[in-house]
């Protein structure tokens, strides 16, 4: 949709870049739609504060491509299997992306995806690479077992196959950022290693969150206009059912379990008090070191917003959201 493009970089040999572990595969996020430049970075730092493994790093660079300056970018890791990436077992590990764009409906010619049995989710197998038909069937069968446990709402049984804390952390991230792509879903990663336990994460792609005004998708940069809740304000297991807000029960059906609700409340109380203090300190440091780069980026890609104003708007919006969510969680 936009002239400022994101890029993937594949090096000829592994290299440690900007203090990050050596690898061939890297990503340059354009963050063009984001008027703050830091929505993904802030969300990654939330996940890092919550202890979510394999959370992407935040580096900011200015890029010249074939002699032409193309702006400020966020340099980060490609989400993939690897010792310095999603470090799952090479033989038994699985990395999945629940993503409409990568699923059978929109990527019908791909051979690495399926529609899940219970919740009809679009699932793409990111690892193993070049997954065989037999392995794909095996992954689908195993994923069906996970879905069935979620549908049954048995907390004890589910905890033997799913890192429930990772689900809670994941949902808190989606709700705090109001990431409506949970509805589609898009860019919702999960992984499983030799322990045979599924984990949610790494988190990815949040320029559709922060109350983005989708009516202005092609030419607008309008955020922070809504404070409504994705999962409702009383019982997320009874999530809104309409054309836009129907979150798959795969993500929210466990709220029918009182044990899960208690665990969710306890986790929120544990992380909510100091999280934004930590995250905003990092944000202030990013701004301090990139202010000149952001000015040059704004000259290259002018929009109808000022980054300093929008960063403050983001801080205010998140602060209010965290404060309000404390009351919402108490009412679950």
Short mmCIF file of N, CA and C in Angstrom, two decimals, residues 86-228:
data_model
loop_
_atom_site.label_atom_id
_atom_site.label_comp_id
_atom_site.label_asym_id
_atom_site.label_seq_id
_atom_site.Cartn_x
_atom_site.Cartn_y
_atom_site.Cartn_z
N UNK A 86 14.15 -18.47 17.26
CA UNK A 86 13.23 -19.33 18.03
C UNK A 86 13.93 -20.68 18.17
N UNK A 87 14.51 -20.90 19.33
CA UNK A 87 15.45 -22.01 19.51
C UNK A 87 14.71 -23.29 19.87
N UNK A 88 14.04 -23.85 18.87
CA UNK A 88 13.33 -25.12 19.04
C UNK A 88 14.16 -26.24 18.44
N UNK A 89 13.86 -27.46 18.88
CA UNK A 89 14.60 -28.64 18.44
C UNK A 89 14.49 -28.81 16.92
N UNK A 90 15.62 -29.09 16.27
CA UNK A 90 15.64 -29.21 14.82
C UNK A 90 14.81 -30.39 14.32
N UNK A 91 14.72 -31.43 15.13
CA UNK A 91 14.03 -32.64 14.68
C UNK A 91 12.53 -32.60 14.99
N UNK A 92 12.20 -32.25 16.23
CA UNK A 92 10.79 -32.33 16.65
C UNK A 92 10.11 -30.97 16.76
N UNK A 93 10.87 -29.88 16.65
CA UNK A 93 10.30 -28.56 16.85
C UNK A 93 9.37 -28.13 15.72
N UNK A 94 8.40 -27.27 16.10
CA UNK A 94 7.43 -26.74 15.14
C UNK A 94 7.25 -25.25 15.43
N UNK A 95 7.29 -24.44 14.37
CA UNK A 95 7.00 -23.01 14.45
C UNK A 95 5.81 -22.72 13.54
N UNK A 96 4.74 -22.18 14.12
CA UNK A 96 3.50 -21.94 13.38
C UNK A 96 3.17 -20.46 13.34
N UNK A 97 2.52 -20.05 12.28
CA UNK A 97 1.98 -18.70 12.18
C UNK A 97 0.50 -18.81 11.85
N UNK A 98 -0.33 -18.31 12.75
CA UNK A 98 -1.77 -18.26 12.49
C UNK A 98 -2.02 -16.95 11.74
N UNK A 99 -2.24 -17.07 10.44
CA UNK A 99 -2.25 -15.88 9.60
C UNK A 99 -3.12 -16.13 8.37
N UNK A 100 -4.13 -15.29 8.21
CA UNK A 100 -5.04 -15.43 7.08
C UNK A 100 -4.30 -15.34 5.75
N UNK A 101 -3.30 -14.47 5.67
CA UNK A 101 -2.57 -14.31 4.41
C UNK A 101 -1.77 -15.54 4.03
N UNK A 102 -1.32 -16.30 5.04
CA UNK A 102 -0.51 -17.50 4.79
C UNK A 102 -1.34 -18.77 4.80
N UNK A 103 -2.63 -18.66 5.09
CA UNK A 103 -3.49 -19.83 5.20
C UNK A 103 -4.03 -20.30 3.86
N UNK A 104 -4.75 -21.41 3.86
CA UNK A 104 -5.24 -22.00 2.60
C UNK A 104 -6.16 -21.10 1.79
N UNK A 105 -6.92 -20.21 2.43
CA UNK A 105 -7.85 -19.37 1.68
C UNK A 105 -7.13 -18.38 0.78
N UNK A 106 -6.09 -17.72 1.32
CA UNK A 106 -5.40 -16.68 0.56
C UNK A 106 -4.06 -17.14 -0.02
N UNK A 107 -3.59 -18.29 0.41
CA UNK A 107 -2.36 -18.87 -0.15
C UNK A 107 -2.66 -20.31 -0.54
N UNK A 108 -3.60 -20.47 -1.46
CA UNK A 108 -4.13 -21.79 -1.79
C UNK A 108 -3.11 -22.68 -2.48
N UNK A 109 -2.10 -22.10 -3.12
CA UNK A 109 -1.12 -22.91 -3.83
C UNK A 109 0.02 -23.37 -2.93
N UNK A 110 0.08 -22.86 -1.70
CA UNK A 110 1.16 -23.24 -0.78
C UNK A 110 0.95 -24.67 -0.29
N UNK A 111 2.03 -25.31 0.07
CA UNK A 111 1.97 -26.70 0.55
C UNK A 111 2.35 -26.82 2.01
N UNK A 112 2.40 -25.66 2.71
CA UNK A 112 2.83 -25.67 4.11
C UNK A 112 1.74 -25.15 5.04
N UNK A 113 0.49 -25.20 4.61
CA UNK A 113 -0.57 -24.64 5.46
C UNK A 113 -1.78 -25.56 5.53
N UNK A 114 -2.65 -25.26 6.50
CA UNK A 114 -3.90 -26.02 6.64
C UNK A 114 -4.90 -25.19 7.42
N UNK A 115 -6.16 -25.56 7.31
CA UNK A 115 -7.22 -24.98 8.14
C UNK A 115 -7.43 -25.91 9.32
N UNK A 116 -7.36 -25.37 10.53
CA UNK A 116 -7.42 -26.23 11.71
C UNK A 116 -8.80 -26.86 11.86
N UNK A 117 -8.83 -27.99 12.52
CA UNK A 117 -10.03 -28.83 12.56
C UNK A 117 -11.13 -28.26 13.43
N UNK A 118 -10.79 -27.76 14.60
CA UNK A 118 -11.80 -27.37 15.58
C UNK A 118 -12.25 -25.92 15.41
N UNK A 119 -11.30 -25.02 15.26
CA UNK A 119 -11.62 -23.60 15.21
C UNK A 119 -11.48 -22.97 13.82
N UNK A 120 -11.15 -23.78 12.82
CA UNK A 120 -11.02 -23.31 11.43
C UNK A 120 -10.04 -22.15 11.31
N UNK A 121 -8.92 -22.27 11.99
CA UNK A 121 -7.89 -21.24 11.93
C UNK A 121 -6.97 -21.46 10.73
N UNK A 122 -6.48 -20.38 10.12
CA UNK A 122 -5.48 -20.53 9.06
C UNK A 122 -4.10 -20.72 9.69
N UNK A 123 -3.50 -21.87 9.47
CA UNK A 123 -2.23 -22.22 10.11
C UNK A 123 -1.18 -22.45 9.03
N UNK A 124 -0.04 -21.77 9.17
CA UNK A 124 1.08 -21.96 8.26
C UNK A 124 2.26 -22.52 9.06
N UNK A 125 2.87 -23.57 8.55
CA UNK A 125 4.03 -24.17 9.21
C UNK A 125 5.28 -23.45 8.72
N UNK A 126 5.90 -22.66 9.60
CA UNK A 126 7.12 -21.94 9.27
C UNK A 126 8.37 -22.79 9.49
N UNK A 127 8.27 -23.74 10.39
CA UNK A 127 9.32 -24.73 10.60
C UNK A 127 8.65 -26.03 11.00
N UNK A 128 9.00 -27.16 10.42
CA UNK A 128 10.12 -27.40 9.52
C UNK A 128 9.99 -26.69 8.17
N UNK A 129 11.15 -26.35 7.60
CA UNK A 129 11.18 -25.82 6.25
C UNK A 129 10.82 -26.94 5.28
N UNK A 130 10.15 -26.57 4.20
CA UNK A 130 9.80 -27.57 3.18
C UNK A 130 9.13 -28.78 3.81
N UNK A 131 8.11 -28.52 4.61
CA UNK A 131 7.44 -29.59 5.35
C UNK A 131 6.80 -30.58 4.38
N UNK A 132 6.97 -31.86 4.66
CA UNK A 132 6.38 -32.90 3.82
C UNK A 132 4.88 -33.02 4.11
N UNK A 133 4.17 -33.65 3.21
CA UNK A 133 2.74 -33.84 3.39
C UNK A 133 2.45 -34.66 4.66
N UNK A 134 3.27 -35.67 4.88
CA UNK A 134 3.08 -36.51 6.07
C UNK A 134 3.32 -35.72 7.35
N UNK A 135 4.36 -34.89 7.35
CA UNK A 135 4.63 -34.08 8.55
C UNK A 135 3.54 -33.03 8.73
N UNK A 136 3.06 -32.47 7.65
CA UNK A 136 1.98 -31.49 7.74
C UNK A 136 0.74 -32.12 8.37
N UNK A 137 0.40 -33.33 7.96
CA UNK A 137 -0.74 -34.03 8.55
C UNK A 137 -0.51 -34.29 10.04
N UNK A 138 0.73 -34.62 10.39
CA UNK A 138 1.05 -34.88 11.79
C UNK A 138 0.91 -33.61 12.63
N UNK A 139 1.38 -32.49 12.08
CA UNK A 139 1.25 -31.21 12.79
C UNK A 139 -0.22 -30.85 12.96
N UNK A 140 -1.02 -31.05 11.92
CA UNK A 140 -2.44 -30.73 12.00
C UNK A 140 -3.14 -31.60 13.05
N UNK A 141 -2.81 -32.89 13.08
CA UNK A 141 -3.41 -33.79 14.06
C UNK A 141 -3.07 -33.37 15.48
N UNK A 142 -1.80 -33.01 15.70
CA UNK A 142 -1.38 -32.59 17.02
C UNK A 142 -2.03 -31.26 17.41
N UNK A 143 -2.14 -30.35 16.45
CA UNK A 143 -2.78 -29.06 16.73
C UNK A 143 -4.26 -29.26 17.07
N UNK A 144 -4.89 -30.23 16.43
CA UNK A 144 -6.29 -30.55 16.74
C UNK A 144 -6.43 -30.97 18.20
N UNK A 145 -5.46 -31.73 18.70
CA UNK A 145 -5.49 -32.13 20.11
C UNK A 145 -5.43 -30.91 21.02
N UNK A 146 -4.59 -29.94 20.66
CA UNK A 146 -4.51 -28.71 21.45
C UNK A 146 -5.83 -27.96 21.41
N UNK A 147 -6.39 -27.82 20.21
CA UNK A 147 -7.68 -27.13 20.07
C UNK A 147 -8.77 -27.79 20.91
N UNK A 148 -8.79 -29.10 20.91
CA UNK A 148 -9.81 -29.84 21.66
C UNK A 148 -9.69 -29.58 23.15
N UNK A 149 -8.45 -29.53 23.65
CA UNK A 149 -8.25 -29.23 25.06
C UNK A 149 -8.75 -27.84 25.40
N UNK A 150 -8.51 -26.88 24.51
CA UNK A 150 -8.99 -25.51 24.75
C UNK A 150 -10.51 -25.49 24.72
N UNK A 151 -11.10 -26.15 23.75
CA UNK A 151 -12.57 -26.17 23.65
C UNK A 151 -13.20 -26.81 24.88
N UNK A 152 -12.56 -27.84 25.42
CA UNK A 152 -13.09 -28.52 26.60
C UNK A 152 -12.93 -27.69 27.87
N UNK A 153 -12.01 -26.73 27.86
CA UNK A 153 -11.84 -25.83 29.00
C UNK A 153 -11.24 -26.48 30.23
N UNK A 154 -10.52 -27.58 30.05
CA UNK A 154 -9.93 -28.29 31.18
C UNK A 154 -8.55 -27.71 31.45
N UNK A 155 -8.44 -26.89 32.48
CA UNK A 155 -7.19 -26.18 32.77
C UNK A 155 -6.04 -27.14 33.06
N UNK A 156 -6.32 -28.16 33.85
CA UNK A 156 -5.27 -29.10 34.24
C UNK A 156 -4.75 -29.87 33.04
N UNK A 157 -5.66 -30.38 32.22
CA UNK A 157 -5.24 -31.13 31.04
C UNK A 157 -4.51 -30.23 30.04
N UNK A 158 -5.02 -29.03 29.86
CA UNK A 158 -4.41 -28.10 28.91
C UNK A 158 -3.00 -27.71 29.33
N UNK A 159 -2.79 -27.55 30.63
CA UNK A 159 -1.49 -27.12 31.12
C UNK A 159 -0.38 -28.12 30.82
N UNK A 160 -0.76 -29.35 30.48
CA UNK A 160 0.24 -30.35 30.12
C UNK A 160 0.66 -30.24 28.66
N UNK A 161 -0.09 -29.48 27.87
CA UNK A 161 0.23 -29.33 26.44
C UNK A 161 0.45 -27.87 26.03
N UNK A 162 0.13 -26.93 26.91
CA UNK A 162 0.25 -25.51 26.57
C UNK A 162 0.85 -24.75 27.74
N UNK A 163 1.81 -23.90 27.43
CA UNK A 163 2.34 -22.95 28.41
C UNK A 163 1.28 -21.87 28.61
N UNK A 164 0.45 -22.04 29.64
CA UNK A 164 -0.70 -21.16 29.82
C UNK A 164 -0.26 -19.73 30.12
N UNK A 165 0.85 -19.56 30.82
CA UNK A 165 1.34 -18.21 31.07
C UNK A 165 1.66 -17.50 29.76
N UNK A 166 2.16 -18.24 28.77
CA UNK A 166 2.46 -17.61 27.49
C UNK A 166 1.17 -17.15 26.81
N UNK A 167 0.09 -17.90 26.94
CA UNK A 167 -1.20 -17.46 26.40
C UNK A 167 -1.68 -16.21 27.10
N UNK A 168 -1.54 -16.17 28.42
CA UNK A 168 -1.97 -14.99 29.18
C UNK A 168 -1.14 -13.77 28.78
N UNK A 169 0.18 -13.93 28.71
CA UNK A 169 1.03 -12.82 28.28
C UNK A 169 0.65 -12.34 26.89
N UNK A 170 0.44 -13.29 26.01
CA UNK A 170 0.07 -13.00 24.62
C UNK A 170 -1.23 -12.20 24.55
N UNK A 171 -2.24 -12.62 25.30
CA UNK A 171 -3.53 -11.92 25.28
C UNK A 171 -3.44 -10.53 25.90
N UNK A 172 -2.65 -10.39 26.96
CA UNK A 172 -2.46 -9.08 27.55
C UNK A 172 -1.84 -8.12 26.53
N UNK A 173 -0.85 -8.61 25.79
CA UNK A 173 -0.23 -7.79 24.75
C UNK A 173 -1.25 -7.38 23.69
N UNK A 174 -2.04 -8.33 23.21
CA UNK A 174 -3.03 -8.01 22.17
C UNK A 174 -4.06 -6.99 22.67
N UNK A 175 -4.48 -7.16 23.92
CA UNK A 175 -5.50 -6.26 24.46
C UNK A 175 -4.96 -4.88 24.75
N UNK A 176 -3.78 -4.79 25.35
CA UNK A 176 -3.22 -3.48 25.67
C UNK A 176 -2.96 -2.67 24.41
N UNK A 177 -2.56 -3.33 23.34
CA UNK A 177 -2.29 -2.62 22.09
C UNK A 177 -3.52 -2.55 21.19
N UNK A 178 -4.60 -3.14 21.66
CA UNK A 178 -5.84 -3.21 20.87
C UNK A 178 -5.55 -3.68 19.44
N UNK A 179 -4.86 -4.78 19.36
CA UNK A 179 -4.43 -5.32 18.07
C UNK A 179 -5.56 -6.13 17.44
N UNK A 180 -6.34 -5.48 16.58
CA UNK A 180 -7.52 -6.12 16.00
C UNK A 180 -7.15 -7.25 15.05
N UNK A 181 -5.87 -7.39 14.71
CA UNK A 181 -5.49 -8.51 13.84
C UNK A 181 -5.58 -9.85 14.56
N UNK A 182 -5.87 -9.82 15.86
CA UNK A 182 -6.22 -11.05 16.56
C UNK A 182 -7.50 -11.64 15.98
N UNK A 183 -8.35 -10.79 15.44
CA UNK A 183 -9.63 -11.23 14.89
C UNK A 183 -9.43 -12.03 13.62
N UNK A 184 -8.47 -11.65 12.78
CA UNK A 184 -8.37 -12.24 11.43
C UNK A 184 -8.11 -13.74 11.42
N UNK A 185 -7.08 -14.31 12.07
CA UNK A 185 -5.95 -13.63 12.70
C UNK A 185 -4.82 -13.41 11.69
N UNK A 186 -3.86 -12.56 12.08
CA UNK A 186 -2.65 -12.34 11.29
C UNK A 186 -1.46 -12.20 12.23
N UNK A 187 -0.35 -12.77 11.83
CA UNK A 187 0.93 -12.64 12.54
C UNK A 187 0.85 -13.11 13.99
N UNK A 188 0.17 -14.23 14.23
CA UNK A 188 0.06 -14.80 15.57
C UNK A 188 0.90 -16.08 15.61
N UNK A 189 2.09 -15.98 16.19
CA UNK A 189 3.05 -17.10 16.17
C UNK A 189 2.90 -17.99 17.39
N UNK A 190 3.20 -19.27 17.16
CA UNK A 190 3.28 -20.26 18.22
C UNK A 190 4.44 -21.19 17.90
N UNK A 191 4.98 -21.83 18.94
CA UNK A 191 6.06 -22.79 18.71
C UNK A 191 5.97 -23.94 19.71
N UNK A 192 6.58 -25.04 19.33
CA UNK A 192 6.63 -26.22 20.19
C UNK A 192 7.98 -26.88 19.97
N UNK A 193 8.65 -27.28 21.04
CA UNK A 193 9.95 -27.94 20.94
C UNK A 193 9.85 -29.37 21.44
N UNK A 194 10.96 -29.92 21.85
CA UNK A 194 11.00 -31.33 22.25
C UNK A 194 10.21 -31.61 23.51
N UNK A 195 9.84 -30.56 24.27
CA UNK A 195 9.03 -30.77 25.47
C UNK A 195 7.56 -31.05 25.14
N UNK A 196 7.20 -30.90 23.84
CA UNK A 196 5.84 -31.19 23.36
C UNK A 196 4.80 -30.23 23.94
N UNK A 197 5.24 -29.08 24.40
CA UNK A 197 4.34 -28.06 24.96
C UNK A 197 4.32 -26.86 24.03
N UNK A 198 3.12 -26.41 23.68
CA UNK A 198 2.97 -25.24 22.82
C UNK A 198 3.19 -23.96 23.63
N UNK A 199 3.74 -22.98 22.97
CA UNK A 199 3.96 -21.66 23.55
C UNK A 199 3.47 -20.61 22.56
N UNK A 200 2.88 -19.55 23.05
CA UNK A 200 2.51 -18.42 22.21
C UNK A 200 3.70 -17.46 22.09
N UNK A 201 3.90 -16.93 20.88
CA UNK A 201 4.97 -15.99 20.61
C UNK A 201 5.89 -16.54 19.53
N UNK A 202 6.85 -15.71 19.09
CA UNK A 202 7.06 -14.31 19.46
C UNK A 202 5.94 -13.41 18.91
N UNK A 203 5.73 -12.27 19.57
CA UNK A 203 4.73 -11.32 19.08
C UNK A 203 5.31 -10.56 17.89
N UNK A 204 4.42 -10.10 17.01
CA UNK A 204 4.89 -9.51 15.76
C UNK A 204 3.80 -8.65 15.14
N UNK A 205 4.17 -7.49 14.58
CA UNK A 205 3.34 -6.71 13.67
C UNK A 205 2.18 -6.00 14.38
N UNK A 206 2.43 -4.76 14.79
CA UNK A 206 1.44 -4.04 15.58
C UNK A 206 1.02 -2.70 15.00
N UNK A 207 1.29 -2.47 13.70
CA UNK A 207 0.82 -1.20 13.14
C UNK A 207 -0.67 -1.23 12.80
N UNK A 208 -1.31 -2.37 13.04
CA UNK A 208 -2.76 -2.45 12.94
C UNK A 208 -3.42 -2.32 14.30
N UNK A 209 -2.61 -2.16 15.34
CA UNK A 209 -3.13 -1.98 16.69
C UNK A 209 -3.21 -0.52 17.06
N UNK A 210 -3.20 -0.24 18.35
CA UNK A 210 -3.20 1.12 18.88
C UNK A 210 -4.36 1.94 18.32
N UNK A 211 -5.52 1.25 18.17
CA UNK A 211 -6.75 1.90 17.71
C UNK A 211 -6.56 2.58 16.36
N UNK A 212 -5.93 1.86 15.43
CA UNK A 212 -5.76 2.39 14.08
C UNK A 212 -7.11 2.59 13.41
N UNK A 213 -7.24 3.69 12.68
CA UNK A 213 -8.45 3.99 11.93
C UNK A 213 -8.33 3.32 10.56
N UNK A 214 -8.93 2.15 10.41
CA UNK A 214 -8.78 1.38 9.18
C UNK A 214 -9.44 2.04 7.98
N UNK A 215 -10.35 2.98 8.22
CA UNK A 215 -10.96 3.70 7.10
C UNK A 215 -9.94 4.55 6.35
N UNK A 216 -8.83 4.85 7.03
CA UNK A 216 -7.79 5.67 6.40
C UNK A 216 -6.56 4.84 6.04
N UNK A 217 -6.77 3.54 5.78
CA UNK A 217 -5.65 2.63 5.64
C UNK A 217 -4.67 3.02 4.53
N UNK A 218 -5.17 3.45 3.38
CA UNK A 218 -4.27 3.67 2.25
C UNK A 218 -3.50 4.98 2.36
N UNK A 219 -4.04 5.95 3.07
CA UNK A 219 -3.36 7.25 3.09
C UNK A 219 -3.32 7.91 4.46
N UNK A 220 -3.80 7.24 5.50
CA UNK A 220 -3.88 7.87 6.80
C UNK A 220 -2.96 7.28 7.83
N UNK A 221 -2.75 8.01 8.90
CA UNK A 221 -1.87 7.59 9.98
C UNK A 221 -2.56 7.93 11.31
N UNK A 222 -3.82 7.54 11.40
CA UNK A 222 -4.66 7.96 12.51
C UNK A 222 -4.82 6.83 13.52
N UNK A 223 -4.33 7.09 14.73
CA UNK A 223 -4.33 6.11 15.80
C UNK A 223 -4.90 6.74 17.08
N UNK A 224 -5.04 5.89 18.11
CA UNK A 224 -5.35 6.31 19.49
C UNK A 224 -6.76 6.92 19.61
N UNK A 225 -7.69 6.50 18.71
CA UNK A 225 -9.01 7.10 18.73
C UNK A 225 -10.04 6.30 19.50
N UNK A 226 -9.73 5.07 19.87
CA UNK A 226 -10.71 4.22 20.54
C UNK A 226 -10.10 3.62 21.80
N UNK A 227 -10.93 3.44 22.82
CA UNK A 227 -10.46 2.78 24.04
C UNK A 227 -11.31 1.55 24.37
N UNK A 228 -11.99 1.01 23.34
CA UNK A 228 -12.81 -0.18 23.57
C UNK A 228 -11.92 -1.41 23.70
#
